[in-house]
Coordinates of C-alpha atoms and ligand atoms in Angstrom, one line a residue:
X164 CA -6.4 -3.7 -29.6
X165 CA -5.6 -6.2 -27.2
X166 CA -8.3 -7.5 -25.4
X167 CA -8.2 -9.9 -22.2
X168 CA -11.3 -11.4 -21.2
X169 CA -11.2 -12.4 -17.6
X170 CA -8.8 -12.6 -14.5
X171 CA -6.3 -10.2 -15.6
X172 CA -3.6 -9.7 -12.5
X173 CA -3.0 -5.7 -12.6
X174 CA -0.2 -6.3 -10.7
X175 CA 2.2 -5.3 -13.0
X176 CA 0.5 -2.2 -13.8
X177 CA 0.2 -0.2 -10.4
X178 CA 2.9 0.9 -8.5
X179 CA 2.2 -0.5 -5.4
X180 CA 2.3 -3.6 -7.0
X181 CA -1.3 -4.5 -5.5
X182 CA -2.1 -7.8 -6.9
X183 CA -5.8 -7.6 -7.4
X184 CA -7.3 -8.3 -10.9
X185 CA -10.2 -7.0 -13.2
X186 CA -12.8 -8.3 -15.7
X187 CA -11.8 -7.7 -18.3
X188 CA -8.6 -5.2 -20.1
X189 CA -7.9 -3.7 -22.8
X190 CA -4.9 -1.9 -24.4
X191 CA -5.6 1.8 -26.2
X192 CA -2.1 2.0 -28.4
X193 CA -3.6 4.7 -30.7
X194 CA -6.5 7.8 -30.8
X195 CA -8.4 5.6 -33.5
X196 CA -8.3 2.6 -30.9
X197 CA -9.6 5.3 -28.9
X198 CA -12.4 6.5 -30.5
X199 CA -13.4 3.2 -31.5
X200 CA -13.8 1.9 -28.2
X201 CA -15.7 4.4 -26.5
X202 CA -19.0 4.8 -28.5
X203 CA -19.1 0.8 -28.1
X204 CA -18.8 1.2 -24.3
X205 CA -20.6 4.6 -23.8
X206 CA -23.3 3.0 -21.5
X207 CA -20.7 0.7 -19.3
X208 CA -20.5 2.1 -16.3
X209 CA -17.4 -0.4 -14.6
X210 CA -14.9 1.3 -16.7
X211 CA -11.3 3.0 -15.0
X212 CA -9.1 4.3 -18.0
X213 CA -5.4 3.5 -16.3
X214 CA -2.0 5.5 -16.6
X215 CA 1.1 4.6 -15.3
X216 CA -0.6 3.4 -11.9
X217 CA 1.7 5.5 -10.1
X218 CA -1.1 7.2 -8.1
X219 CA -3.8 4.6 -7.3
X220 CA -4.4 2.2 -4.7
X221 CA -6.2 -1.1 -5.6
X222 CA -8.5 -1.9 -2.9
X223 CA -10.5 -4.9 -4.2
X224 CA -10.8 -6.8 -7.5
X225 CA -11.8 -4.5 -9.9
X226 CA -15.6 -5.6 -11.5
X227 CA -15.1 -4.2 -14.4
X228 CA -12.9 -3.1 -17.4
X229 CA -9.9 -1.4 -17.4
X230 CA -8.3 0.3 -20.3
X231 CA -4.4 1.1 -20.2
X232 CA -3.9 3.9 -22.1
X233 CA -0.3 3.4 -23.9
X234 CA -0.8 5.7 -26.7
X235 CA 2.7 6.6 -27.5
X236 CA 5.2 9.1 -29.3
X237 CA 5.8 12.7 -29.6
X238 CA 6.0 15.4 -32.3
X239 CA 7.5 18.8 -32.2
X240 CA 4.6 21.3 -32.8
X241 CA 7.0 24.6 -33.4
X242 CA 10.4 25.9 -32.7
X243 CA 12.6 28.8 -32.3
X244 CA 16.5 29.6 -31.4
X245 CA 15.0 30.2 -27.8
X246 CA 12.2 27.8 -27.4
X247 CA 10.4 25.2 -27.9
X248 CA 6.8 23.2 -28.3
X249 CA 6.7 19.4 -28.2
X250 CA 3.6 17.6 -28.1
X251 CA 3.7 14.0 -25.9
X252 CA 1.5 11.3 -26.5
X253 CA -0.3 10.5 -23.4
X254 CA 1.5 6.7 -22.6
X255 CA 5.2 8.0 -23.1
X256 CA 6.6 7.0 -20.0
X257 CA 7.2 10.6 -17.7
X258 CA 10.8 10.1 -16.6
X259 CA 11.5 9.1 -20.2
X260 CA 10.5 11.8 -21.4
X261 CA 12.6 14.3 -19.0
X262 CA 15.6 12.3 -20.4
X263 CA 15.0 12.8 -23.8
X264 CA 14.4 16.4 -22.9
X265 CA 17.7 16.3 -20.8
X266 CA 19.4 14.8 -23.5
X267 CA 18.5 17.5 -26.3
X268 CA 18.8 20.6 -24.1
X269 CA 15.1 21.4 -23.6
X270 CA 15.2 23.1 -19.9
X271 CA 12.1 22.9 -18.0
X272 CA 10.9 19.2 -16.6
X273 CA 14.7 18.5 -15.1
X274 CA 13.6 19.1 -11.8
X275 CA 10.8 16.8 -12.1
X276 CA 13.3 13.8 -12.8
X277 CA 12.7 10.1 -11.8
X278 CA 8.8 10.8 -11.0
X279 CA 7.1 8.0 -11.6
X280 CA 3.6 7.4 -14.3
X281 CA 2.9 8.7 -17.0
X282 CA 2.7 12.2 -19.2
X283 CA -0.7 11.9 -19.8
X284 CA -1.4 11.5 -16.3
X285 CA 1.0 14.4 -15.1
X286 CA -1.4 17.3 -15.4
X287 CA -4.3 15.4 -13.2
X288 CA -2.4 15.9 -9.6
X289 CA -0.1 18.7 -11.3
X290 CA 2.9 16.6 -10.5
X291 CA 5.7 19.0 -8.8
X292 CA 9.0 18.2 -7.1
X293 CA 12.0 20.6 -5.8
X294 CA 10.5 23.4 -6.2
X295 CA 8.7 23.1 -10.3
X296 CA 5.3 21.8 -11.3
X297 CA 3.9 20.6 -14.3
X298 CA 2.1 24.2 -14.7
X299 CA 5.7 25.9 -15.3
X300 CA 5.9 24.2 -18.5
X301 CA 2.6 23.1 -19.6
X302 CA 1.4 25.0 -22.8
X303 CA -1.7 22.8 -23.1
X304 CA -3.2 19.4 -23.4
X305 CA -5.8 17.3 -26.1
X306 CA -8.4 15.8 -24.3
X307 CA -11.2 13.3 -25.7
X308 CA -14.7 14.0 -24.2
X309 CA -15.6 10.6 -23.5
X310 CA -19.6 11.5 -24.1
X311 CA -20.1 13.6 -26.9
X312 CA -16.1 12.0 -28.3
X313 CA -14.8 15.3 -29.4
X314 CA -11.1 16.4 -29.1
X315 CA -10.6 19.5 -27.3
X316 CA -7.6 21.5 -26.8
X317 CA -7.1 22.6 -22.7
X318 CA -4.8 25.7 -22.1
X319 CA -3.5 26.3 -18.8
X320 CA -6.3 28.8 -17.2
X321 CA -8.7 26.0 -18.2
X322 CA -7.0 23.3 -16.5
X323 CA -7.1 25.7 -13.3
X324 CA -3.5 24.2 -11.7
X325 CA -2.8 24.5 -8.4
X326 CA -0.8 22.3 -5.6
X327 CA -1.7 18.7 -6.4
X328 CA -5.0 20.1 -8.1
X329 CA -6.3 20.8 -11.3
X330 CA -10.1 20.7 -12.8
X331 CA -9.6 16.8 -13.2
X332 CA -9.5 16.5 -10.2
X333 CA -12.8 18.7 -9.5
X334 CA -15.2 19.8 -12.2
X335 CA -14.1 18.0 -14.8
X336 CA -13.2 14.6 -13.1
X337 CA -14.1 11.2 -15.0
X338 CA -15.2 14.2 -18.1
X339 CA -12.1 13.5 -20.5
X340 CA -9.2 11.7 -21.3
X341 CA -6.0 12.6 -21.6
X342 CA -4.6 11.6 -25.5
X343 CA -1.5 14.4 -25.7
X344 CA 0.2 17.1 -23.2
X345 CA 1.6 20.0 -25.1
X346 CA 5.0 21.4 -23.4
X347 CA 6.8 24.7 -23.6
X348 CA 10.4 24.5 -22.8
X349 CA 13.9 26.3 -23.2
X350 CA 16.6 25.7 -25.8
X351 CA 18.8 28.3 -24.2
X352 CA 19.0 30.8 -21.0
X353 CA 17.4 27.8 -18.9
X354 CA 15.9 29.3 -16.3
X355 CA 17.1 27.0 -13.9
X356 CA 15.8 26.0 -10.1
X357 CA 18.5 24.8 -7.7
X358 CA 16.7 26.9 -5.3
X359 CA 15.6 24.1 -3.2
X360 CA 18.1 23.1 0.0
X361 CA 18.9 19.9 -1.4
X362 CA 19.6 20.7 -4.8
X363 CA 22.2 23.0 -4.5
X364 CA 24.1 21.0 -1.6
X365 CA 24.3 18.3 -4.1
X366 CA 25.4 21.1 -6.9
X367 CA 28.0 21.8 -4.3
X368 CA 29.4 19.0 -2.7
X369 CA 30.5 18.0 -6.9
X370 CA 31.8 21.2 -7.0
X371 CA 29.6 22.4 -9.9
X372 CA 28.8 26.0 -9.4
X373 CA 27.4 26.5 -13.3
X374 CA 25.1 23.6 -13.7
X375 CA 23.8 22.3 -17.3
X376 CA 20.0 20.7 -17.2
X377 CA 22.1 17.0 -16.9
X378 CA 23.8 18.6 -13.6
X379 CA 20.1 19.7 -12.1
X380 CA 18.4 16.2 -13.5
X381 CA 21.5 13.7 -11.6
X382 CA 21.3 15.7 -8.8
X383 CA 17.1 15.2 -8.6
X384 CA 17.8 11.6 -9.4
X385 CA 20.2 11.2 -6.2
X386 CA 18.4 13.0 -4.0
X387 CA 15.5 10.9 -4.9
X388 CA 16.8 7.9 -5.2
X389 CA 18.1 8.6 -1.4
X390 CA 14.7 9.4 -0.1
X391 CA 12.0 7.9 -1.9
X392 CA 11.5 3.9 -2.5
X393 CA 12.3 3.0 -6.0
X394 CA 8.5 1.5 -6.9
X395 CA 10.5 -1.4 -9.0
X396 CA 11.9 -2.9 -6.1
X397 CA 9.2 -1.7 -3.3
X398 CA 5.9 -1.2 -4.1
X399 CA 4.6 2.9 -3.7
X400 CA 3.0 5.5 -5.3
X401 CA 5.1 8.4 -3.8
X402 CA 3.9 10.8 -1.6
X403 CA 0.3 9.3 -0.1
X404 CA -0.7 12.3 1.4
X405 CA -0.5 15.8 0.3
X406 CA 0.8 18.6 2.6
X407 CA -1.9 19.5 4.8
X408 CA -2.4 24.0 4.5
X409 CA -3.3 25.3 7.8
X410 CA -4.8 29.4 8.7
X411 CA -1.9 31.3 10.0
X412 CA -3.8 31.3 13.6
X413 CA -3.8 27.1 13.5
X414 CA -0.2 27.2 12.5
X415 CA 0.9 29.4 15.6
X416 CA -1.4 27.3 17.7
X417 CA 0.7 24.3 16.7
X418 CA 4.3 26.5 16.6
X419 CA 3.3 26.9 20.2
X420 CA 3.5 23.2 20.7
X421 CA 6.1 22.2 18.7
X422 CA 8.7 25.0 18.4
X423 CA 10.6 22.6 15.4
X424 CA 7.5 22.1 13.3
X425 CA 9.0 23.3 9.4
X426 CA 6.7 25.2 7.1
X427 CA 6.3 26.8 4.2
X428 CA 4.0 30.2 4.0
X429 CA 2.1 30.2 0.7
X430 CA 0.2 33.2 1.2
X431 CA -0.7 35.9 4.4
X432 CA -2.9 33.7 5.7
X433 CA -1.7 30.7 4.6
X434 CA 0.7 27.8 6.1
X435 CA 1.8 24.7 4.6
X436 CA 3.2 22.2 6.8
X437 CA 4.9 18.5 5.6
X438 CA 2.8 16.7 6.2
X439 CA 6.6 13.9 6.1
X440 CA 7.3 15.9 9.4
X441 CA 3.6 14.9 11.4
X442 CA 4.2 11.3 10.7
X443 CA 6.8 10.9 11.9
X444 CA 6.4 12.9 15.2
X445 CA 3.5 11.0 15.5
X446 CA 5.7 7.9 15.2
X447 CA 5.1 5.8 12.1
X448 CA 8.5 6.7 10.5
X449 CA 9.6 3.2 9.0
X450 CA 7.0 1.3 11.1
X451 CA 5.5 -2.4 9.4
X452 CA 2.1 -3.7 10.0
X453 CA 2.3 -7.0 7.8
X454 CA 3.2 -6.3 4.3
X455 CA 2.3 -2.3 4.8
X456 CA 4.6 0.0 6.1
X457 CA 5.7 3.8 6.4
X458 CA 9.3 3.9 4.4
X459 CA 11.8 4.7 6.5
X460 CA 13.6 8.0 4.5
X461 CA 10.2 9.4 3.9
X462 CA 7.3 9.2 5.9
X463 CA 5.0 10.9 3.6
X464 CA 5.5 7.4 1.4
X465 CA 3.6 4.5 2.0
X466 CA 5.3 0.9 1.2
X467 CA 4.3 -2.6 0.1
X468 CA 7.1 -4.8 1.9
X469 CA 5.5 -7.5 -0.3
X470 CA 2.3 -9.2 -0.2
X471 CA 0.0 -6.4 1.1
X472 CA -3.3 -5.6 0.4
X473 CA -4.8 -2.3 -0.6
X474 CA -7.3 -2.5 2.2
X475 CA -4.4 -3.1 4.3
X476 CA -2.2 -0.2 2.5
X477 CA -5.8 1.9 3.1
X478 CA -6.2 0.8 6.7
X479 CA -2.8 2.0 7.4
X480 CA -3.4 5.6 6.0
X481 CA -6.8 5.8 8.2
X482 CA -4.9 4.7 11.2
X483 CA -1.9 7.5 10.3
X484 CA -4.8 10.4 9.5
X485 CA -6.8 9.6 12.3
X486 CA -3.4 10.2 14.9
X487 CA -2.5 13.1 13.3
X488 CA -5.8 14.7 13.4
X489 CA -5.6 13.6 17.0
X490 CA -2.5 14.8 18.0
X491 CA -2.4 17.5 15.7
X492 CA -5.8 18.6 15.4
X493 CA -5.0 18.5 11.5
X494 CA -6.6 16.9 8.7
X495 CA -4.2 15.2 6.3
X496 CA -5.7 14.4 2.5
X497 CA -4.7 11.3 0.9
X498 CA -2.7 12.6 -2.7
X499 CA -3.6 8.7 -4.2
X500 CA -7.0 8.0 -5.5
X501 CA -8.6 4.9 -3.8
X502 CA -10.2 2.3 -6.6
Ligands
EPU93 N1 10.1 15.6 6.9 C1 10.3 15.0 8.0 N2 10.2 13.6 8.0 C2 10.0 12.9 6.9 C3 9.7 13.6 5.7 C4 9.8 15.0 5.7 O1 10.5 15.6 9.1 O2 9.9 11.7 7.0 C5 10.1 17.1 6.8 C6 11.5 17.7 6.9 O3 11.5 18.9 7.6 C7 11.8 18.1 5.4 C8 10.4 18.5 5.0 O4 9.5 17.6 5.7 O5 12.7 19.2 5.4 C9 10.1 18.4 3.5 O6 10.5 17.1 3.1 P1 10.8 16.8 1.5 O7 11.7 17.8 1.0 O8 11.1 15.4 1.3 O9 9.4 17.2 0.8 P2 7.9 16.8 1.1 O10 7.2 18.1 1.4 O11 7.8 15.8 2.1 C10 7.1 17.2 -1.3 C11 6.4 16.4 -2.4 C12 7.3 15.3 -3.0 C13 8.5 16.0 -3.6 C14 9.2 16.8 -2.5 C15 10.4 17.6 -3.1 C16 4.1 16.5 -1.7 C17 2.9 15.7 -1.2 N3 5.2 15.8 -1.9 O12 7.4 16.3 -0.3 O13 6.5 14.7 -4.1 O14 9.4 15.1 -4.2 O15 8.3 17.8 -1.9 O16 9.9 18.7 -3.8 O17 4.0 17.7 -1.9 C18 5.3 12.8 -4.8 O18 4.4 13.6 -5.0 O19 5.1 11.6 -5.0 C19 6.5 13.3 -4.2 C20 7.5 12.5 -3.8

């Protein structure tokens, strides 16, 4: 375990690249690390357990400890001609592991290519992209009660998935964490999802009309890599906010102001709407205040030009909620958790 006592720049360990710094932290490389560590720290209360930091925001110097989870490796748990069960330690980097899978011809996680974090953070939010979520291939995860410091196996109804949801995010939120993901994926007849506009325009314009999982996972990558702000060279966590869901009698309230609005219906009564599409009508498409900005393929994506804050990075998202809710009379949710 690799402890460092004071001042520690967490910079290099969020996305944003928020250069704020904690007490103390401390690197989990295995489950025995794990389970040492708790019981020792059961009655700390200043303690954030830390992912990939793809989908947190740094607001002030954290008073506290953090402990990066970078337990790594992965094991194959069973295996047939068709299919297949692979178990992923929870600090395996995510887009890593959709390459190896990529790679070996295990269908499933292609469309969910270049996201950033980490697996063991993937079921939290349900990460999702081009029409797949982490629930279409989730079989199950380990989890370590961090009271009572038993392991538990999670299936899918208990993780209760749904869009950017899951019971991490509700009930069970600070309960557990996250040691392995279990996934269930193809060897052969991939079900594949090019469904999604921009998949199969990319599909086309290479002329590939029978694609393999490589096919699906480069096209992902470009399309990506055209909209979205690689978080190496400009600081982001993706999408900031999630897309609001409106009653089908707001939606046609706002369809009667805005004839263009896009939308998605997700069930008779229910309309989801990008929330990409309100920023920018409300104008903050590729707008800069200091160091924070809006990125300018993808308004849904807040950016650090540099040296920003995350109270100026938070600042920006009230100022962007606040018009929409004015101009649009809708609420939009931030998907990133403020620390
Ligand atoms: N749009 C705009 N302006 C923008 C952005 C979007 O008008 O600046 C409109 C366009 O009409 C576009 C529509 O919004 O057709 C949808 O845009 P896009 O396909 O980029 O998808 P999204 O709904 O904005 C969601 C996910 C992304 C995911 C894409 C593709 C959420 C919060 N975000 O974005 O996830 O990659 O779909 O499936 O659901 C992430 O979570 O970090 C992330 C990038």
């Amino acid at each position: 375990m690799n402890t460092i006592s004071s001042n520690f720049s967490l910079k290099n360990y969020n996305t944003f690249n928020i250069d704020v710094k904690s007490d103390k932290f401390i690197s989990i490389n295995t489950e025995d690390q794990l389970l040492d560590f708790l019981p020792k720290n059961k009655d700390e209360d200043n303690i954030f357990f830390l992912g990939g930091g793809s989908n947190v925001l740094f607001s002030k110097d954290y008073k506290g400890t953090i402990v990066h989870i970078s337990i790594k490796g992965k094991k194959i748990i069973e295996e047939s001609n068709d299919n297949i069960i692979i178990e992923v330690n929870s600090g395996e980097n995510w887009h890593e592991f959709v390459l190896f899978c990529v790679n070996s011809g295990y269908g499933g996680v292609e469309n969910l290519s270049l996201i950033p974090g980490n697996v063991g953070t993937s079921p939290i939010q349900n990460i999702g992209a081009y029409g797949v979520e982490l629930k279409d291939v989730f079989d199950s995860c380990i989890v370590v009660d961090k009271l009572s410091l038993k392991s538990k196996q999670l299936n899918l109804t208990d993780c209760r998935f749904d869009y950017r949801d899951s019971i991490f995010k509700n009930e069970a939120k600070g309960k557990y964490i996250i040691t392995e993901v279990v996934f269930k994926l193809t060897k052969k007849n991939h079900e594949l999802n090019t469904s999604y506009g921009a998949i199969n325009t990319v599909l086309l314009e290479k002329g590939i009309t029978n694609p393999s999982l490589k096919d699906v996972s480069n096209a992902v990558i470009k399309i990506r890599q055209e909209k979205l702000p690689d978080p190496n060279v400009i600081g982001n966590s993706g999408s900031f906010f999630k897309n609001p869901v409106v009653s089908k009698q707001e939606f046609d309230m706002l369809q009667a102001r805005f004839e263009d609005i896009p939308f998605y219906p997700i069930s008779e009564n229910e309309i989801k709407i990008p929330a990409g599409w309100l920023i920018e009508q409300a104008g903050f498409k590729g707008k800069r205040f200091g160091d924070a900005g809006v990125h300018d393929r993808q308004a849904l994506v807040l950016v650090n030009h540099g040296n920003a804050t995350g109270e100026e990075i938070w600042l920006l998202a009230k100022k962007i909620q606040q018009e929409i809710s004015r101009i649009f009379q809708v609420t939009i949710e931030p998907e990133v958790n403020l620390i």
